[in-house]
Amino acid sequence: MLIFVQHWVRSQLSVISYQLSDVSFQFTDYCLLFTGRLRRAFGNTEKSFSPHPTPYTPHPTPILTQFGELPPLPAGEVD
């Protein structure tokens, strides 16, 4: 009887393991599908993203002083 129970438990664990693996695969597939749709909708921004302004990036808003707008910084200088 004990051998039968051990065999049954192992077979159930095998089924559960297979089902978890299948769920994991489906979840990964869904994530890849979702990120693919996001990239198509918004474009692939990984290559073009720059956290810091480059010399060629315009300042997002003009800086106003009492004398008017400040001139742009020379290339290579940072605020």
PDB file of C-alpha atoms in Angstrom:
ATOM      1  CA  MET A   1       0.000   0.000   0.000  1.00  0.00           C
ATOM      2  CA  LEU A   2       2.813   2.415   0.877  1.00  0.00           C
ATOM      3  CA  ILE A   3       4.466   1.907  -2.509  1.00  0.00           C
ATOM      4  CA  PHE A   4       1.178   2.672  -4.256  1.00  0.00           C
ATOM      5  CA  VAL A   5       0.764   5.902  -2.250  1.00  0.00           C
ATOM      6  CA  GLN A   6       4.351   6.957  -2.988  1.00  0.00           C
ATOM      7  CA  HIS A   7       3.839   6.299  -6.686  1.00  0.00           C
ATOM      8  CA  TRP A   8       0.554   8.240  -6.666  1.00  0.00           C
ATOM      9  CA  VAL A   9       2.139  11.205  -4.840  1.00  0.00           C
ATOM     10  CA  ARG A  10       5.065  11.271  -7.278  1.00  0.00           C
ATOM     11  CA  SER A  11       2.739  11.160 -10.256  1.00  0.00           C
ATOM     12  CA  GLN A  12       0.660  14.004  -8.806  1.00  0.00           C
ATOM     13  CA  LEU A  13       3.793  16.049  -8.157  1.00  0.00           C
ATOM     14  CA  SER A  14       4.892  15.391 -11.714  1.00  0.00           C
ATOM     15  CA  VAL A  15       1.533  16.602 -13.042  1.00  0.00           C
ATOM     16  CA  ILE A  16       1.665  19.709 -10.841  1.00  0.00           C
ATOM     17  CA  SER A  17       5.230  20.423 -11.940  1.00  0.00           C
ATOM     18  CA  TYR A  18       4.218  20.085 -15.589  1.00  0.00           C
ATOM     19  CA  GLN A  19       1.218  22.384 -15.091  1.00  0.00           C
ATOM     20  CA  LEU A  20       3.354  25.010 -13.348  1.00  0.00           C
ATOM     21  CA  SER A  21       5.879  24.812 -16.155  1.00  0.00           C
ATOM     22  CA  ASP A  22       3.094  25.284 -18.693  1.00  0.00           C
ATOM     23  CA  VAL A  23       1.698  28.275 -16.784  1.00  0.00           C
ATOM     24  CA  SER A  24       5.185  29.776 -16.567  1.00  0.00           C
ATOM     25  CA  PHE A  25       5.661  29.315 -20.307  1.00  0.00           C
ATOM     26  CA  GLN A  26       2.278  30.895 -21.051  1.00  0.00           C
ATOM     27  CA  PHE A  27       3.039  33.833 -18.756  1.00  0.00           C
ATOM     28  CA  THR A  28       6.413  34.406 -20.443  1.00  0.00           C
ATOM     29  CA  ASP A  29       4.751  34.203 -23.845  1.00  0.00           C
ATOM     30  CA  TYR A  30       2.125  36.741 -22.732  1.00  0.00           C
ATOM     31  CA  CYS A  31       4.814  39.107 -21.404  1.00  0.00           C
ATOM     32  CA  LEU A  32       6.726  38.922 -24.677  1.00  0.00           C
ATOM     33  CA  LEU A  33       3.527  39.558 -26.618  1.00  0.00           C
ATOM     34  CA  PHE A  34       2.637  42.512 -24.381  1.00  0.00           C
ATOM     35  CA  THR A  35       6.093  44.122 -24.614  1.00  0.00           C
ATOM     36  CA  GLY A  36       6.095  43.574 -28.378  1.00  0.00           C
ATOM     37  CA  ARG A  37       2.798  45.425 -28.640  1.00  0.00           C
ATOM     38  CA  LEU A  38       4.119  48.246 -26.472  1.00  0.00           C
ATOM     39  CA  ARG A  39       7.198  48.601 -28.656  1.00  0.00           C
ATOM     40  CA  ARG A  40       5.078  48.692 -31.790  1.00  0.00           C
ATOM     41  CA  ALA A  41       2.749  51.260 -30.228  1.00  0.00           C
ATOM     42  CA  PHE A  42       5.413  53.568 -28.801  1.00  0.00           C
ATOM     43  CA  GLY A  43       8.479  52.611 -30.804  1.00  0.00           C
ATOM     44  CA  ASN A  44      11.621  51.010 -29.459  1.00  0.00           C
ATOM     45  CA  THR A  45      12.980  53.721 -27.163  1.00  0.00           C
ATOM     46  CA  GLU A  46      15.811  51.677 -25.637  1.00  0.00           C
ATOM     47  CA  LYS A  47      18.401  52.846 -28.156  1.00  0.00           C
ATOM     48  CA  SER A  48      17.301  56.462 -28.307  1.00  0.00           C
ATOM     49  CA  PHE A  49      16.778  57.075 -24.590  1.00  0.00           C
ATOM     50  CA  SER A  50      19.244  59.510 -23.057  1.00  0.00           C
ATOM     51  CA  PRO A  51      18.815  60.365 -19.369  1.00  0.00           C
ATOM     52  CA  HIS A  52      21.060  63.435 -19.665  1.00  0.00           C
ATOM     53  CA  PRO A  53      20.840  66.112 -22.335  1.00  0.00           C
ATOM     54  CA  THR A  54      23.439  65.911 -25.059  1.00  0.00           C
ATOM     55  CA  PRO A  55      24.973  68.970 -26.713  1.00  0.00           C
ATOM     56  CA  TYR A  56      22.458  68.476 -29.533  1.00  0.00           C
ATOM     57  CA  THR A  57      19.390  68.197 -27.265  1.00  0.00           C
ATOM     58  CA  PRO A  58      17.484  71.487 -27.028  1.00  0.00           C
ATOM     59  CA  HIS A  59      16.630  72.702 -23.562  1.00  0.00           C
ATOM     60  CA  PRO A  60      13.050  71.634 -22.788  1.00  0.00           C
ATOM     61  CA  THR A  61      11.936  75.093 -21.651  1.00  0.00           C
ATOM     62  CA  PRO A  62      13.599  78.464 -22.183  1.00  0.00           C
ATOM     63  CA  ILE A  63      15.264  79.943 -19.114  1.00  0.00           C
ATOM     64  CA  LEU A  64      13.965  83.450 -18.596  1.00  0.00           C
ATOM     65  CA  THR A  65      15.764  86.090 -16.562  1.00  0.00           C
ATOM     66  CA  GLN A  66      15.107  89.783 -16.060  1.00  0.00           C
ATOM     67  CA  PHE A  67      17.195  90.326 -19.204  1.00  0.00           C
ATOM     68  CA  GLY A  68      15.287  87.813 -21.315  1.00  0.00           C
ATOM     69  CA  GLU A  69      16.116  84.287 -22.377  1.00  0.00           C
ATOM     70  CA  LEU A  70      19.570  82.906 -21.569  1.00  0.00           C
ATOM     71  CA  PRO A  71      21.699  81.959 -24.562  1.00  0.00           C
ATOM     72  CA  PRO A  72      22.182  78.231 -25.188  1.00  0.00           C
ATOM     73  CA  LEU A  73      25.146  76.518 -23.550  1.00  0.00           C
ATOM     74  CA  PRO A  74      28.159  75.751 -25.723  1.00  0.00           C
ATOM     75  CA  ALA A  75      28.521  72.107 -26.711  1.00  0.00           C
ATOM     76  CA  GLY A  76      29.792  69.947 -23.860  1.00  0.00           C
ATOM     77  CA  GLU A  77      28.713  72.206 -20.983  1.00  0.00           C
ATOM     78  CA  VAL A  78      26.007  71.124 -18.551  1.00  0.00           C
ATOM     79  CA  ASP A  79      23.645  73.240 -16.447  1.00  0.00           C
TER      80      ASP A  79
END
